[in-house]
mmCIF file of N, CA and C in Angstrom:
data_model
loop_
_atom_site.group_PDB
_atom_site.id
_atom_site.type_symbol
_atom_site.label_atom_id
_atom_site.label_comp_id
_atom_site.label_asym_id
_atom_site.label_seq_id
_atom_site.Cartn_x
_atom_site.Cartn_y
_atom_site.Cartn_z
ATOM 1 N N UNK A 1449 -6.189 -97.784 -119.508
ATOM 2 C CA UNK A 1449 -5.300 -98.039 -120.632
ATOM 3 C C UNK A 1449 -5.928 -97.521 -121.920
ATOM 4 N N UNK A 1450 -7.223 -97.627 -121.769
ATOM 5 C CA UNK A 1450 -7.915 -97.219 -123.326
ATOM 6 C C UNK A 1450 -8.109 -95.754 -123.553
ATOM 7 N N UNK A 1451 -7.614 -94.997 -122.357
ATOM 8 C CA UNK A 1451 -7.428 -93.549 -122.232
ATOM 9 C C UNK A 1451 -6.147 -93.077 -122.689
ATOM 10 N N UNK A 1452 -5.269 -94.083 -122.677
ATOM 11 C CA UNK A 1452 -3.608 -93.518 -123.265
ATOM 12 C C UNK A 1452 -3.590 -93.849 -124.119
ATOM 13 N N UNK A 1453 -3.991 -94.781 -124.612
ATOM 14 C CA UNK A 1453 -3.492 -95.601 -126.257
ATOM 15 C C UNK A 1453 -4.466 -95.643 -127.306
ATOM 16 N N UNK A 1454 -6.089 -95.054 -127.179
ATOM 17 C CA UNK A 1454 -7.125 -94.870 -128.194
ATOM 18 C C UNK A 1454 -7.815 -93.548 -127.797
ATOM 19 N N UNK A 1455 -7.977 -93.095 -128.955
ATOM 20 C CA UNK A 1455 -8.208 -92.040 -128.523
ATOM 21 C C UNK A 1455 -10.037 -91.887 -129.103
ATOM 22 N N UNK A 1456 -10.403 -90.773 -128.019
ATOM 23 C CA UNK A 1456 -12.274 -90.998 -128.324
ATOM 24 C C UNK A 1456 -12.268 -91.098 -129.857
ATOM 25 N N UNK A 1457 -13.488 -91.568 -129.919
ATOM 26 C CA UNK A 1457 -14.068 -91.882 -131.610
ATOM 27 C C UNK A 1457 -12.840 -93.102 -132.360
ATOM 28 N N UNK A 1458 -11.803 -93.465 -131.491
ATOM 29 C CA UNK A 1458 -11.081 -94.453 -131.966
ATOM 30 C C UNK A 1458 -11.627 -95.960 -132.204
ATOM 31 N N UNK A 1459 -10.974 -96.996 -132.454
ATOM 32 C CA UNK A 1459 -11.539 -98.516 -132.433
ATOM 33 C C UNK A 1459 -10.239 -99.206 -131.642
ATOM 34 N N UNK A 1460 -10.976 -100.450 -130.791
ATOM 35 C CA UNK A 1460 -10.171 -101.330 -130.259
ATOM 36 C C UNK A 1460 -10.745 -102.521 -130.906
ATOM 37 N N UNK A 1461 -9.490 -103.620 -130.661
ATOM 38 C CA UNK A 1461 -9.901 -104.890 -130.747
ATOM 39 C C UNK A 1461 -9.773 -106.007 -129.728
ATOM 40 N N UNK A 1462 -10.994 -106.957 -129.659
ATOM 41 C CA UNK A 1462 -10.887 -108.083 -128.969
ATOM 42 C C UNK A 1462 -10.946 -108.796 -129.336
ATOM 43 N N UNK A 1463 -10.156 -109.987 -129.681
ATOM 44 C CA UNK A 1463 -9.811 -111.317 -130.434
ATOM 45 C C UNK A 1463 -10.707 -112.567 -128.919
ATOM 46 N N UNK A 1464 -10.717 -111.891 -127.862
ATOM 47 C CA UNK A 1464 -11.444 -112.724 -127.176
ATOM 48 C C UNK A 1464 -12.163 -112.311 -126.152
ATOM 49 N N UNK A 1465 -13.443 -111.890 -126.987
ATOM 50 C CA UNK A 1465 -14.342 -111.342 -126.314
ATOM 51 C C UNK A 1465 -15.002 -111.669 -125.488
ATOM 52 N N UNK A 1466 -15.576 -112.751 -124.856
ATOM 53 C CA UNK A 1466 -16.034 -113.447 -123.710
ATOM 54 C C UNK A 1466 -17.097 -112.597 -123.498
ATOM 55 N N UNK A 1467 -17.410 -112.099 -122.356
ATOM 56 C CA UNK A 1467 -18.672 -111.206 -122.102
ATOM 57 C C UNK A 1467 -18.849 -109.721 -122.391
ATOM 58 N N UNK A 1468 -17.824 -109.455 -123.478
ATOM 59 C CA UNK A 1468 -17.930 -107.827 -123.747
ATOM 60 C C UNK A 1468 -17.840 -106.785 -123.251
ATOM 61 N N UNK A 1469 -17.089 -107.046 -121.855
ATOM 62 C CA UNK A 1469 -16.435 -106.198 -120.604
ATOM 63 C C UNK A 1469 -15.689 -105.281 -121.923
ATOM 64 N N UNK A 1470 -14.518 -105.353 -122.509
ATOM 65 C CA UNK A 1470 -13.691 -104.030 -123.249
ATOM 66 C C UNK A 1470 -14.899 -103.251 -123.917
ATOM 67 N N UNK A 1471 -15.749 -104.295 -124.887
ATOM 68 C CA UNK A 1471 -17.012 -103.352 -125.446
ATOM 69 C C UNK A 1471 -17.543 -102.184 -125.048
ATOM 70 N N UNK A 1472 -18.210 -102.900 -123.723
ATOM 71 C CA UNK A 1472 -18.691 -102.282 -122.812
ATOM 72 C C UNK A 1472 -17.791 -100.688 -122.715
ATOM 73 N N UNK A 1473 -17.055 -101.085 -121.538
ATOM 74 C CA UNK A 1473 -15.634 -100.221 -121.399
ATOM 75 C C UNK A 1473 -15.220 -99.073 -122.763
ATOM 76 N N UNK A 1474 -15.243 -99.707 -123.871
ATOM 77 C CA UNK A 1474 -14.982 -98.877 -124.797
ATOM 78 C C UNK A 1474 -15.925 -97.707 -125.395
ATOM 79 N N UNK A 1475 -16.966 -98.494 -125.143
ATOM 80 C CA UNK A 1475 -18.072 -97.501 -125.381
ATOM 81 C C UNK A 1475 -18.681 -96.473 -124.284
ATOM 82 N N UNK A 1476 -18.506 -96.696 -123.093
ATOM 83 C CA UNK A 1476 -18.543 -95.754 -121.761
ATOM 84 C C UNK A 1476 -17.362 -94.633 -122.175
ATOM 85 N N UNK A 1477 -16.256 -95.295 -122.952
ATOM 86 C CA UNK A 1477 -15.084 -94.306 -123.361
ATOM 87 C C UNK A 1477 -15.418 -93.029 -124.540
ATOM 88 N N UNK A 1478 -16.429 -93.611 -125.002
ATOM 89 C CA UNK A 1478 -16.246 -93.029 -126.320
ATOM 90 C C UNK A 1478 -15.680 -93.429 -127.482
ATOM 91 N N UNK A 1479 -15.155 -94.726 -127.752
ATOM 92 C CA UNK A 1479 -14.278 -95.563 -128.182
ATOM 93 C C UNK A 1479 -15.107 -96.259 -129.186
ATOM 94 N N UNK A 1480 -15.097 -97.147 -130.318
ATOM 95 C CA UNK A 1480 -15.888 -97.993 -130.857
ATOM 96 C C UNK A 1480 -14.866 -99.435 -131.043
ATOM 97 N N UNK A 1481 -15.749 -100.323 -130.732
ATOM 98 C CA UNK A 1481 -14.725 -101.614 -130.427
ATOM 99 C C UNK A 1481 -15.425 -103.189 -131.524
ATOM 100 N N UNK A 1482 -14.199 -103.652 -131.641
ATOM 101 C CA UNK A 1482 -14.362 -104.923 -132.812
ATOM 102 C C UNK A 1482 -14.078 -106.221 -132.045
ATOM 103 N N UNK A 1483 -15.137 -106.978 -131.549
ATOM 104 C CA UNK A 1483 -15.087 -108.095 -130.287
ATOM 105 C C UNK A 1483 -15.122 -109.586 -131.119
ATOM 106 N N UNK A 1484 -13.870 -109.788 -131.233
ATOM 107 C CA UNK A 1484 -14.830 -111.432 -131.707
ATOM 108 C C UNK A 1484 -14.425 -112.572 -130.517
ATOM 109 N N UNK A 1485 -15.164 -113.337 -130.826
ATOM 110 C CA UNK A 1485 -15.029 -114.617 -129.947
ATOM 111 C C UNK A 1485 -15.378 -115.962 -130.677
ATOM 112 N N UNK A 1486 -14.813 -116.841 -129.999
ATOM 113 C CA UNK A 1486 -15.168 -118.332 -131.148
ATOM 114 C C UNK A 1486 -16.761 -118.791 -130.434
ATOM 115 N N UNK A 1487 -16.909 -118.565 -129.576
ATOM 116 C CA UNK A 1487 -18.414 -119.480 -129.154
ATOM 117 C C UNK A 1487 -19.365 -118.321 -129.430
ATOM 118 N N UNK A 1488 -20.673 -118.955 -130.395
ATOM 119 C CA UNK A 1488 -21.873 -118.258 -130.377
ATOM 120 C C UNK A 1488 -22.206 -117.293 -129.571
ATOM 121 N N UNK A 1489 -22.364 -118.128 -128.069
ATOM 122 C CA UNK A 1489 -23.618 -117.713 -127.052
ATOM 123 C C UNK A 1489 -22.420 -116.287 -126.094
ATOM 124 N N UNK A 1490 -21.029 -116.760 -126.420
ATOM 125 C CA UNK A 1490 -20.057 -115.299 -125.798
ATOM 126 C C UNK A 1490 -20.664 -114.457 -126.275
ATOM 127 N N UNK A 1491 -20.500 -114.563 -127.753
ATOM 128 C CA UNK A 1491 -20.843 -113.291 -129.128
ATOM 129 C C UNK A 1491 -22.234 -112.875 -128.757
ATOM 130 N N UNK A 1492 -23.161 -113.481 -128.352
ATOM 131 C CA UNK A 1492 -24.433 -113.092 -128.062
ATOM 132 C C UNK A 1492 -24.564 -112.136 -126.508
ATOM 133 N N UNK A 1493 -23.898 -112.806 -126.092
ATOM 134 C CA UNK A 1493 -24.129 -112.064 -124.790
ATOM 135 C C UNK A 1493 -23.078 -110.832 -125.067
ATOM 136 N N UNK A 1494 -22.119 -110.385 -125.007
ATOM 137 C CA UNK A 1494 -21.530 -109.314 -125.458
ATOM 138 C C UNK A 1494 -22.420 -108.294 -126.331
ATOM 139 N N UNK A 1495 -23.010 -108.536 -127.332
ATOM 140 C CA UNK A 1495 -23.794 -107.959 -128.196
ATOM 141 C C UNK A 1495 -24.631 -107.185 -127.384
ATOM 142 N N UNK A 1496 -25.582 -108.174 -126.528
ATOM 143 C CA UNK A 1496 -26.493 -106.982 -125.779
ATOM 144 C C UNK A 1496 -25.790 -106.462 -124.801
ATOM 145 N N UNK A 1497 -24.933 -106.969 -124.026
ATOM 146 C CA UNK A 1497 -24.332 -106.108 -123.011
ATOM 147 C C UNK A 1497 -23.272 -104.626 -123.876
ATOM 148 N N UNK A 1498 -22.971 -104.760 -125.019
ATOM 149 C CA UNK A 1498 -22.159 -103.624 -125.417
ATOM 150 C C UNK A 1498 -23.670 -102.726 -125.832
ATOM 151 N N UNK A 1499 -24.641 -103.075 -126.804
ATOM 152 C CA UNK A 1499 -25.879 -102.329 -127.078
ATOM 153 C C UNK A 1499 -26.604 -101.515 -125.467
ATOM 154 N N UNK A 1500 -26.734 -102.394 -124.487
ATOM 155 C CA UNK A 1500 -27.413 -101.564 -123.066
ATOM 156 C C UNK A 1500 -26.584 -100.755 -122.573
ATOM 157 N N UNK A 1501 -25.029 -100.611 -122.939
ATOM 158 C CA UNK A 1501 -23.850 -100.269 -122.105
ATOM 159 C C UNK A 1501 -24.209 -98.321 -122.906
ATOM 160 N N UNK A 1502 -24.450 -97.528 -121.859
ATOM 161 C CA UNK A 1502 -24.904 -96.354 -121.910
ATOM 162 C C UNK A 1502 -23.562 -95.454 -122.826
ATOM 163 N N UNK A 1503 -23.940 -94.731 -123.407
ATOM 164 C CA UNK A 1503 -23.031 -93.916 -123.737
ATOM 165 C C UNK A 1503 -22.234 -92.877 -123.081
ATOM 166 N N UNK A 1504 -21.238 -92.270 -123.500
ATOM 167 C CA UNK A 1504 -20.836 -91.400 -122.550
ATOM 168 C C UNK A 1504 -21.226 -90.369 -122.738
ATOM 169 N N UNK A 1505 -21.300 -89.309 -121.337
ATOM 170 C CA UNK A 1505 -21.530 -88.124 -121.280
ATOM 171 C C UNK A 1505 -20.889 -87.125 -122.035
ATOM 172 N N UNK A 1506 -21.897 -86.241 -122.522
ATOM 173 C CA UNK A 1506 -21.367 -85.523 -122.967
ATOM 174 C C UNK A 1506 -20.377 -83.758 -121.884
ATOM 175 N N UNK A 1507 -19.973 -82.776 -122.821
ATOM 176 C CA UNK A 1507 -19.232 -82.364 -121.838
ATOM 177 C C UNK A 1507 -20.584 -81.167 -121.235
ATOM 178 N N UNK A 1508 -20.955 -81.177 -119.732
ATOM 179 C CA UNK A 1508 -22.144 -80.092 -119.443
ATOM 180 C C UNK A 1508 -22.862 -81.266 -118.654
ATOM 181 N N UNK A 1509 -23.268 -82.438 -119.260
ATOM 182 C CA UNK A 1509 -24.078 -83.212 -118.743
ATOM 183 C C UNK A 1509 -23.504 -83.634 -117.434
ATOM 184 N N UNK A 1510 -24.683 -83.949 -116.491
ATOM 185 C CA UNK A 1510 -24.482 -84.954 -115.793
ATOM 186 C C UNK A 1510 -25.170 -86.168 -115.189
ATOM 187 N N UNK A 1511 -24.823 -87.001 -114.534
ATOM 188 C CA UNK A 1511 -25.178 -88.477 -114.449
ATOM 189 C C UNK A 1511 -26.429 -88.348 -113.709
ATOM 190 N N UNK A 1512 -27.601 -89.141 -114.313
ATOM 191 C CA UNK A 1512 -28.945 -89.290 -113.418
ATOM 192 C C UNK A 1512 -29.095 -90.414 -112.922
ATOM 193 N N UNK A 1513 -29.271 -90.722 -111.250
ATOM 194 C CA UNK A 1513 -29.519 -91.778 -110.727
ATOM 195 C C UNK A 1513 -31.062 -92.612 -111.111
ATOM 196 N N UNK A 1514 -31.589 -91.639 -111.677
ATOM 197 C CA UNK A 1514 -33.483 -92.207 -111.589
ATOM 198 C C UNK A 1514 -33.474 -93.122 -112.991
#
């Protein structure tokens, strides 16, 4: 869905971010995303899981298992 309706270098929003799965997702896209959530420790965990969540490839590259 975030392939039809945002386009790379775009922003999404999550009004309920929970564990930062769209984050995540958005940023594997190329996407930059605005996550909030009402509990602290969601917001915390999202944070590092969108920060470790790898970027996407560029066009030439490809994926290293090591």
């Amino acid at each position: 869905i975030y392939r039809w309706f945002c386009q790379p270098g775009g922003r999404v929003l999550d009004p309920f971010a929970g564990s930062g799965s769209l984050g995540v997702a958005a940023k594997q896209l190329g996407r930059k995303s605005v996550l909030v959530d009402i509990d602290i420790d969601s917001c915390r965990i999202a944070a590092v899981r969108v920060m470790k969540a790898q970027e996407p490839l560029q066009q030439g590259e490809q994926a290293s298992l090591i």
